[in-house]
Amino acid sequence: MTQLGHYDSIIIGAGHNGLVCAAYLARAGQRVLLLEASDSVGGLASSREFHPGFKAPVAHSVNHFSKSIAVELGLKAHGLVIDVGSVPCVGLSPEGKHVFLNGAELRGVSDDEREAYARYSRQLQRFARALEPFWLKTIPRIGPNKLGDMLTFGHMGLNLRRLGKADLREFLRVFSLPMRDLMDENFDSDILKSLLSWDGLIGSKMAPRSPNNAVLTLLYRMVGTTMSGGVGALVSALEAAATAAGAEIRTDARVQRIRVSGSASGLRATGVELGNGEVFEADWVVSSADPQTTFLSLIGVENLEIDFTNRIKRLRCKGYVAKLHLALNSSPTFGGIEDSGGRMIIAPDLDSIEFAFDDAKYGRWSEHPVMEITLPSVHDASLAPPDQHVLSAHVMFVPYDLQGGWNEATRDALSERIIDTIERYAPGIRQTVVGRELLTPADLEHAFGVTGGHWHHTEMALDQMLMMRPTYEAAQYATPIPGLYLCGAGCHPGGDLTGAPGHNAAHEILK
Amino acid sequence: MNKADPYAGERLLESPFHPRQAPLNLREAWSAWNGYRFAECYYDAEYEYFCVRNACATYDISPMQKYIISGGDSEAMLNRMVTRDVTKLKENRVTYVVWCNDQGRMVDDGTIFKLASDRFMLTCGSSCVAWLKMSAFGFADVSCEDVSDKIAALSFQGPTTCAVLKRMGLDGIETAKPYDIRHFPFGRGPLMVSRTGFTGDLGYELWIDPALALELWDRLYAIGADYGIQPYGEAATNMARLEAGFIMPGMEFNEALKTVHLEHDHTPFELNLGWLVDFNKPHFNGRSALLAEKQRGPKYVLTRLDIEGNKPAEHSWLYGNKRCTKEIGYVTSAMWSPAAKANIALAMIRSEHLKGEIWAFIDYAKELRQYSKIARCTVKDKPFWAPGRARATPPADF
Ligand SMILES: Cc1cc2nc3c(=O)[nH]c(=O)nc-3n(C[C@H](O)[C@H](O)[C@H](O)COP(=O)(O)OP(=O)(O)OC[C@H]3O[C@@H](n4cnc5c(N)ncnc54)[C@H](O)[C@@H]3O)c2cc1C
């Protein structure tokens, strides 16, 4: 049935979603080829050497990978321990009055505030659980629907209804609320507000005062599972699962063009062509590259409809998060922190986030950068030489288009500013820095082939979510070109290390 | 603001031919087209119509929208935009095209002139800049320039036109076949002539630098004097095009990008323009929607009707029975056709009723009194008016 050189599916990009999709398809008996442009798998989650002996993944923490995917793909058998408990999170205070959050446990705030948090988090948990099933489902298109689609809509309605009248009303009230309003309604502590807002905002072009999907993003990030060994362990387990299922992985294989052939019934994707001219044919071509890359450069507009093309063009793809990697020759000490294995947030209050956003909006970086720090080498010793460490910082609101452009000088200036900021909380850290790398959104675009260097491949916002992600007519993983599917972060439900887009796409292909 | 005229920005512009046309507009019957002052008629619409059919006449198409699409990807860009296969168009040839949105609904119709392998002129009735820009996005080497104001154009139509052009010194014009383009030197610049038009008769369209417009007019009218030359306006155009069975925006169809209500726009199949949709081409905008429609059959079909009696059926409802209880469509344009000696109409009829009886409920007025009549309609498969001379090459000399 399958002649040599002909695959059932070819997957473009071996990011975590490409790996998940490949594993599912191969397990269903398909002959699968995974083609990855770079020299290693993992995409934004791959660990790259940025200084001799020091490696870091861009995505530095796994805190809501889909548990059912982990179980179905048997990631345990490939060395992964799941459900290791929540990732501790600390809101760093310039005065040393840090706020510690670990699951339900909250320290460093008043009793009142703790109670308020318990109430708040119980309600949000209920919302998050009501939404949870839909991150692993195709959201039906608006239009003539099949029975299965109607069931999904029905299920959604039922789940919301099951929340009960009080919760449902409250859900409808808060889901598009600016983070700031939700925080001000519930809490007093500035550090706590920043800490709890963080997951609603990071990765999006969204400040505390922006109404849109911040609360939904937060709920999206409240489900799923954690795992041991960090991002590297997840990527290795996924790679092993895909290969074990029979998927073939080729690195250093950049797809130049998706081959499209025409007949009386129209166009169809029939395979791919690499930069070196090699051609592979398949019944399904599945792209985990971002939607703009997939359609505008791999398919080409001459094969697409005009309105559709312009909706792809309009996708908001400019990233607002920069990455700083520091190679440290010793274990860093953050004042007042004993366990540095979690996430540390530097954002003294919500205004500090808002103002950083304002700067980025107008093409500048903030003199007071806000950021999330982790030490990935704490969980993955392979990232640094013995007793040395890697510090990874997600710096929020660094523009893709810097006024005047990015160059060595502007990059250095921003790196210095970030290190100064960290130094306030970890005095002496500067002396231990032996190497560093700053990846602006423009650098991320260049290094990872993601348009705009965007965290979610394209903005997660109400107009680009659910049956509109990335845009209607391509939101059910199938695209206007028969045989071409999407499976990356640009699809529902969106970015982060969840595996959901890869899983959902495979499900659609196997239908 | 202009002190002399506070409404300067609001006033209609004048075409390069205006200085000659204005004195000839005996009725001062002006309307507007794309912001230009534009003649509804000059003297009498029927008279002008007869000049078109029996002698020769000029119609100012300068206000038409004209775009130069150029660059290595211009052919690919146009080929994806329109439903016809542009790759088959030869240099110095013109083709009539329509283009649709993603849903296969017609955005507009127009003509493409292939000027060189990588240079085309697209003309259409109303501005298409936004759609062109959207259509060009993503093609590396294509530029779209709006040259509407940079080219003056006259449609020159009627049986004696070729004779006039020949006498003007356009050597070999008689060998130009329908849809051919020819280039001639004229004064200080080039004159482009295409054997095209909107009357269904022998005719040409003359394209020239606005600076040379009056010189062209004067030459044409000097020589045309012996051949019955006369300017004609919108009203006569509308008569001639209806006899030829050509569609008019705002009458037969609405531009899809300008309609608000669902399906108040049209597909090429509904407009009986299926012959312009080339499914041998693997992709063009709206293809999959149009393929589905082709298989399903269009809801309505634009149909030529011969209606008994002599009362023009303008704005009439159509019925499938004489009692007029079963409504099946509506008339889009209607007139008494002098050339066909028939009461003709174009009408949108629901496809499933095309084979049955068709009755028009016609309202008309006589000396301020309203009357109505119910008239039997017959479907005409052929154009009402398609004289052999429209296609004859060389055309007859006079
Ligand atoms: C700065 C930053 C920090 C982040 N931090 C976190 C975090 O801490 N936790 C978290 O959960 N999420 C984080 N994210 C988000 C997360 O990394 C992404 O949403 C996720 O990795 C997307 O996975 P993917 O498989 O869909 O795409 P990607 O990881 O982008 O993978 C796509 C793959 O396709 C390949 N590719 C592209 N074009 C071609 C081509 N033409 N031919 C062949 N291959 C091609 C690329 O090389 C890449 O390997 C972060 C994102 C950013 C930008």
Tab-separated table of N, CA and C in Angstrom, chain A residues 99 106 108-117 119-120 180-196 348-350:
chain	number	residue	atom	x	y	z
A	99	VAL	N	6.139	36.424	48.777
A	99	VAL	CA	4.890	35.670	48.905
A	99	VAL	C	5.111	34.311	48.262
A	106	LEU	N	-0.477	29.051	50.725
A	106	LEU	CA	-0.047	30.425	50.471
A	106	LEU	C	0.595	30.976	51.743
A	108	GLY	N	3.159	34.271	53.527
A	108	GLY	CA	3.697	35.613	53.330
A	108	GLY	C	2.628	36.677	53.184
A	109	VAL	N	1.380	36.304	53.453
A	109	VAL	CA	0.305	37.298	53.405
A	109	VAL	C	-0.529	37.160	54.680
A	110	SER	N	-1.442	38.096	54.880
A	110	SER	CA	-2.274	38.075	56.093
A	110	SER	C	-3.254	36.895	56.044
A	111	ASP	N	-3.822	36.587	57.201
A	111	ASP	CA	-4.802	35.498	57.257
A	111	ASP	C	-6.006	35.807	56.384
A	112	ASP	N	-6.411	37.073	56.425
A	112	ASP	CA	-7.550	37.500	55.596
A	112	ASP	C	-7.299	37.158	54.140
A	113	GLU	N	-6.114	37.525	53.736
A	113	GLU	CA	-5.761	37.352	52.341
A	113	GLU	C	-5.718	35.863	51.994
A	114	ARG	N	-5.248	35.082	52.955
A	114	ARG	CA	-5.172	33.644	52.708
A	114	ARG	C	-6.564	33.056	52.507
A	115	GLU	N	-7.483	33.559	53.339
A	115	GLU	CA	-8.863	33.094	53.205
A	115	GLU	C	-9.450	33.510	51.860
A	116	ALA	N	-9.166	34.763	51.521
A	116	ALA	CA	-9.671	35.268	50.241
A	116	ALA	C	-9.120	34.403	49.104
A	117	TYR	N	-7.860	34.048	49.237
A	117	TYR	CA	-7.244	33.237	48.195
A	117	TYR	C	-7.908	31.863	48.111
A	119	ARG	N	-10.913	31.041	48.822
A	119	ARG	CA	-12.218	31.190	48.185
A	119	ARG	C	-12.038	31.374	46.666
A	120	TYR	N	-11.166	32.314	46.363
A	120	TYR	CA	-10.891	32.644	44.961
A	120	TYR	C	-10.423	31.406	44.202
A	180	ARG	N	-6.413	42.892	36.343
A	180	ARG	CA	-6.325	43.864	37.431
A	180	ARG	C	-7.642	43.947	38.221
A	181	ASP	N	-8.754	43.938	37.512
A	181	ASP	CA	-10.041	44.031	38.210
A	181	ASP	C	-10.277	42.812	39.082
A	182	LEU	N	-9.939	41.647	38.522
A	182	LEU	CA	-10.129	40.422	39.285
A	182	LEU	C	-9.263	40.455	40.547
A	183	MET	N	-8.045	40.932	40.402
A	183	MET	CA	-7.123	40.987	41.544
A	183	MET	C	-7.606	42.003	42.578
A	184	ASP	N	-7.951	43.202	42.114
A	184	ASP	CA	-8.376	44.252	43.049
A	184	ASP	C	-9.648	43.854	43.802
A	185	GLU	N	-10.494	43.078	43.136
A	185	GLU	CA	-11.721	42.635	43.809
A	185	GLU	C	-11.412	41.696	44.962
A	186	ASN	N	-10.326	40.959	44.822
A	186	ASN	CA	-10.082	39.872	45.767
A	186	ASN	C	-8.958	40.098	46.770
A	187	PHE	N	-7.949	40.873	46.371
A	187	PHE	CA	-6.731	40.898	47.195
A	187	PHE	C	-6.223	42.311	47.453
A	188	ASP	N	-5.364	42.423	48.482
A	188	ASP	CA	-4.724	43.705	48.794
A	188	ASP	C	-3.249	43.685	48.479
A	189	SER	N	-2.593	42.551	48.726
A	189	SER	CA	-1.141	42.497	48.605
A	189	SER	C	-0.698	42.667	47.153
A	190	ASP	N	0.163	43.657	46.941
A	190	ASP	CA	0.650	43.918	45.585
A	190	ASP	C	1.411	42.733	45.023
A	191	ILE	N	2.263	42.149	45.844
A	191	ILE	CA	3.079	41.026	45.365
A	191	ILE	C	2.174	39.848	44.994
A	192	LEU	N	1.180	39.603	45.854
A	192	LEU	CA	0.264	38.495	45.574
A	192	LEU	C	-0.490	38.738	44.261
A	193	LYS	N	-0.923	39.977	44.062
A	193	LYS	CA	-1.653	40.294	42.833
A	193	LYS	C	-0.794	40.032	41.596
A	194	SER	N	0.463	40.456	41.667
A	194	SER	CA	1.347	40.226	40.509
A	194	SER	C	1.531	38.735	40.268
A	195	LEU	N	1.750	38.026	41.383
A	195	LEU	CA	2.020	36.595	41.302
A	195	LEU	C	0.837	35.858	40.660
A	196	LEU	N	-0.371	36.198	41.132
A	196	LEU	CA	-1.554	35.471	40.647
A	196	LEU	C	-1.950	35.905	39.234
A	348	PRO	N	6.941	43.963	41.333
A	348	PRO	CA	6.549	44.437	42.665
A	348	PRO	C	5.077	44.813	42.785
A	349	ASP	N	4.478	45.245	41.712
A	349	ASP	CA	3.028	45.486	41.752
A	349	ASP	C	2.486	45.445	40.325
A	350	LEU	N	1.179	45.526	40.233
A	350	LEU	CA	0.583	45.396	38.905
A	350	LEU	C	0.963	46.557	37.994
